[in-house]
């Protein structure tokens, strides 16, 4: 991992469980993996995306300090979720979009896991096998 | 027989010496605009070199890992945004086959009335609908275009058409460029069976068979001109995955065709300060704005079992609205849902019960592409009030269809109307005014228009032939030449214009050969 990826992963990790919300029947969240994959994804995009996304994470943490008077990490999971939820329902567009923007890579990377997909009926391995048996070749 | 050159087979890791090539025509970009042109010109016996900045991926490499595909096959890992309120996600492909490799395979012709508008309003009277029809037919045959098979179209499409039918709306299964499609629903991440006839498995390999040389991982940065004529291009190799920089490349050619797409082509022109006497390069950017409506049913839909995009309602095309079903694998749906925490996880846990309807506009809004630092760029796009009003209407119609199909809840992702649980909620949405700020997730999948075609060099960049007004032998063949948005999925129209443009390039090449025979300078493809 690059230094930038490590920095991003470290900063976003505390947000992973609350961003994903209550997950009944799903495998346990691998916070580190999700944070690292998110970092790889965001840092692979243009620098502006990294700046906005990283800035968004910092802003959310600042918001926790301002509204809950505690660092985000010290809030209970329920308090964290309540804060994110409230922000996402704000009348102000910037506040409304903040947790959504920050959560984008986290959600993508969690639901990309094979075991998570299987819970939703999406079995990647059998799809790969099926596709292997249905290769289309065309002779024009 | 030509060759599809990759980083590996050119052994670029060990090569530092620049590559010197020459050809009759060099084409920048291997997507919908570049590939048919390459095939056509190679079939006519011209020597053709295609330079593509993205990597080459064979069908076997598409393994249902959508997140990885987005990283590998999309420009900027899919993270391309148009700045405005709301900010619009507007991804494009960067791979051999261009955006067609990651598109949904919907294959529609331009609506007649749009072509008529171009002929009358934009002075493009030379574009003959009958002639265009011949190109469409040729492409449709080549790419096996036919209506989606209801057997594999999936439940999302079936439910959508049932709902539309109950409301008496006109629609049906969409025509697609796929052969023996099994409905794996991952067209936008590389078709794993090779069924989808994107350029990487159709026109490009066939062009290679006819003698074209295609170079992947090769980015063009300079257009070479002499005495007001294009004479070649320069660029460099860069490995798509490791981003390792390779040797420089220079191609001399009689004709240069830019097919880098609505973003790539204007950036090349702006950076080279070429073909912009009109000041129009980069302006007039359109993207067919899309918002999504998610119906949630009591019964299982299993949205991933079925074709990615297979049904539509075209009743409202005259009102500039088109509704198309789409399905997404879990990770991509998770990305698309603009909700937080429990609201998000609740919808995701209902994944097997969800459908998805895309509301797409033929917009009147316009944006702009501007070069940024270090090969980067910015896209600016502000949706206007007229399109906002239309987008609300599209969401209302899509929600009505969803309820008519039996949905128990409908998610719209319009702040204040996020979730519709009854017709009463729908009535409230209908009666309220919405603003662009309320759209929490907007995307645009069909960029068009940044090097518009027209009949006046003061207001357009290219003539009806595709040749730029300012630089002789410099042609553009991609969606950037569209004077307006077209209101339906554009790939087939881009290809039809590509074949049309190929005819003019062919004429040029024949003329150039005569000219060079007189002056005694000839060019043929060769690797130095
Ligand atoms: C997810 C998705 C789904 C879609 N679904 C559909 C659909 O179902 N039906 C439909 O009709 N349309 C669809 N589209 C749109 C359609 O695929 C595109 O409009 C079309 O492919 C654009 O063609 P183009 O030739 O303009 O550009 P592209 O196909 O994007 O080709 C441009 C190519 O040029 C290359 N390039 C750019 N600059 C340079 C440079 N400097 N040097 C070298 N190479 C360069 C790029 O890497 C790219 O590969 C979809 C688009 C997306 C993103
Ligand atoms: S639905 Fe599946 S098989 Fe059909 S074209 Fe798309 S990816 Fe290929």
CSV table of C-alpha atoms and ligand atoms in Angstrom, one decimal, chain B residues 28-34 51-54 74 91-100 102-108 188 218-221 259-262 264-265 268 309 444-447 477-480 488-492 494, ligand 1:
chain,number,residue,atom,x,y,z
B,28,UNK,CA,-6.9,7.4,-31.7
B,29,UNK,CA,-9.3,5.3,-29.7
B,30,UNK,CA,-10.9,1.9,-30.2
B,31,UNK,CA,-14.4,2.5,-29.1
B,32,UNK,CA,-17.7,2.9,-30.9
B,33,UNK,CA,-16.3,5.7,-33.1
B,34,UNK,CA,-12.9,4.2,-33.8
B,51,UNK,CA,-3.8,3.6,-30.7
B,52,UNK,CA,-5.7,3.0,-27.5
B,53,UNK,CA,-4.7,4.3,-24.1
B,54,UNK,CA,-6.5,1.5,-22.2
B,74,UNK,CA,-13.0,2.6,-16.7
B,91,UNK,CA,-18.0,7.3,-16.2
B,92,UNK,CA,-16.4,6.3,-19.5
B,93,UNK,CA,-14.4,3.3,-20.6
B,94,UNK,CA,-10.7,3.1,-21.1
B,95,UNK,CA,-9.8,-0.2,-22.6
B,96,UNK,CA,-9.6,-1.8,-26.0
B,97,UNK,CA,-13.2,-1.5,-27.3
B,98,UNK,CA,-13.6,1.8,-25.4
B,99,UNK,CA,-16.9,2.3,-23.5
B,100,UNK,CA,-18.6,-0.4,-25.6
B,102,UNK,CA,-18.4,-1.8,-20.5
B,103,UNK,CA,-21.7,-0.7,-21.9
B,104,UNK,CA,-25.1,-2.4,-21.5
B,105,UNK,CA,-25.4,-3.6,-25.1
B,106,UNK,CA,-28.6,-1.7,-25.9
B,107,UNK,CA,-28.5,-1.0,-29.6
B,108,UNK,CA,-31.0,1.6,-30.8
B,188,UNK,CA,-21.1,-3.0,-17.7
B,218,UNK,CA,-0.7,3.7,-25.8
B,219,UNK,CA,-1.8,7.3,-25.0
B,220,UNK,CA,-1.6,10.0,-27.7
B,221,UNK,CA,-0.6,13.4,-26.5
B,259,UNK,CA,-12.0,8.7,-31.8
B,260,UNK,CA,-11.1,9.4,-28.2
B,261,UNK,CA,-14.7,10.0,-27.1
B,262,UNK,CA,-16.4,13.1,-25.8
B,264,UNK,CA,-10.6,12.4,-24.9
B,265,UNK,CA,-11.0,14.1,-28.2
B,268,UNK,CA,-6.4,16.4,-27.3
B,309,UNK,CA,-30.6,-3.6,-19.6
B,444,UNK,CA,-24.8,10.4,-17.1
B,445,UNK,CA,-23.7,7.4,-19.2
B,446,UNK,CA,-23.8,8.9,-22.7
B,447,UNK,CA,-21.4,11.8,-23.1
B,477,UNK,CA,-15.3,10.0,-35.3
B,478,UNK,CA,-17.0,9.7,-31.9
B,479,UNK,CA,-19.9,11.0,-29.9
B,480,UNK,CA,-18.2,14.4,-29.5
B,488,UNK,CA,-31.7,7.1,-26.9
B,489,UNK,CA,-28.6,5.0,-26.1
B,490,UNK,CA,-26.0,6.3,-28.7
B,491,UNK,CA,-23.6,3.5,-29.5
B,492,UNK,CA,-25.2,2.4,-32.7
B,494,UNK,CA,-21.8,6.6,-33.2
C,1,LIG,C1,-21.8,1.9,-18.1
C,1,LIG,C2,-22.2,2.4,-19.5
C,1,LIG,C3,-23.2,1.7,-20.1
C,1,LIG,C4,-23.6,2.1,-21.4
C,1,LIG,N1,-24.6,1.4,-22.0
C,1,LIG,C5,-24.9,1.8,-23.3
C,1,LIG,C6,-25.8,1.0,-24.0
C,1,LIG,O1,-26.4,0.0,-23.5
C,1,LIG,N2,-26.1,1.3,-25.3
C,1,LIG,C7,-25.5,2.4,-25.9
C,1,LIG,O2,-25.9,2.7,-27.1
C,1,LIG,N3,-24.6,3.2,-25.3
C,1,LIG,C8,-24.3,2.8,-24.0
C,1,LIG,N4,-23.3,3.5,-23.3
C,1,LIG,C9,-22.6,4.6,-24.0
C,1,LIG,C10,-21.7,4.1,-25.2
C,1,LIG,O3,-21.0,3.0,-24.9
C,1,LIG,C11,-20.8,5.3,-25.5
C,1,LIG,O4,-21.6,6.4,-25.8
C,1,LIG,C12,-19.9,4.9,-26.7
C,1,LIG,O5,-19.1,3.8,-26.5
C,1,LIG,C13,-19.0,6.2,-27.0
C,1,LIG,O6,-18.2,5.9,-28.1
C,1,LIG,P1,-17.0,6.8,-28.5
C,1,LIG,O7,-16.3,6.3,-29.6
C,1,LIG,O8,-17.4,8.2,-28.5
C,1,LIG,O9,-16.0,6.7,-27.2
C,1,LIG,P2,-15.4,5.4,-26.4
C,1,LIG,O10,-16.3,4.2,-26.8
C,1,LIG,O11,-15.4,5.8,-25.0
C,1,LIG,O12,-14.0,5.3,-27.0
C,1,LIG,C14,-13.0,6.2,-26.8
C,1,LIG,C15,-11.7,5.5,-26.6
C,1,LIG,O13,-10.6,6.4,-26.9
C,1,LIG,C16,-9.6,6.1,-25.9
C,1,LIG,N5,-8.8,7.4,-25.8
C,1,LIG,C17,-9.2,8.6,-25.4
C,1,LIG,N6,-8.2,9.5,-25.5
C,1,LIG,C18,-7.1,8.8,-25.9
C,1,LIG,C19,-5.8,9.2,-26.2
C,1,LIG,N7,-5.4,10.4,-25.9
C,1,LIG,N8,-4.9,8.3,-26.6
C,1,LIG,C20,-5.4,7.0,-26.9
C,1,LIG,N9,-6.6,6.6,-26.6
C,1,LIG,C21,-7.5,7.5,-26.2
C,1,LIG,C22,-10.3,5.8,-24.7
C,1,LIG,O14,-9.5,5.1,-23.7
C,1,LIG,C23,-11.5,5.0,-25.2
C,1,LIG,O15,-11.2,3.6,-25.2
C,1,LIG,C24,-22.9,3.2,-22.0
C,1,LIG,C25,-21.9,3.9,-21.4
C,1,LIG,C26,-21.5,3.4,-20.1
C,1,LIG,C27,-20.4,4.2,-19.4
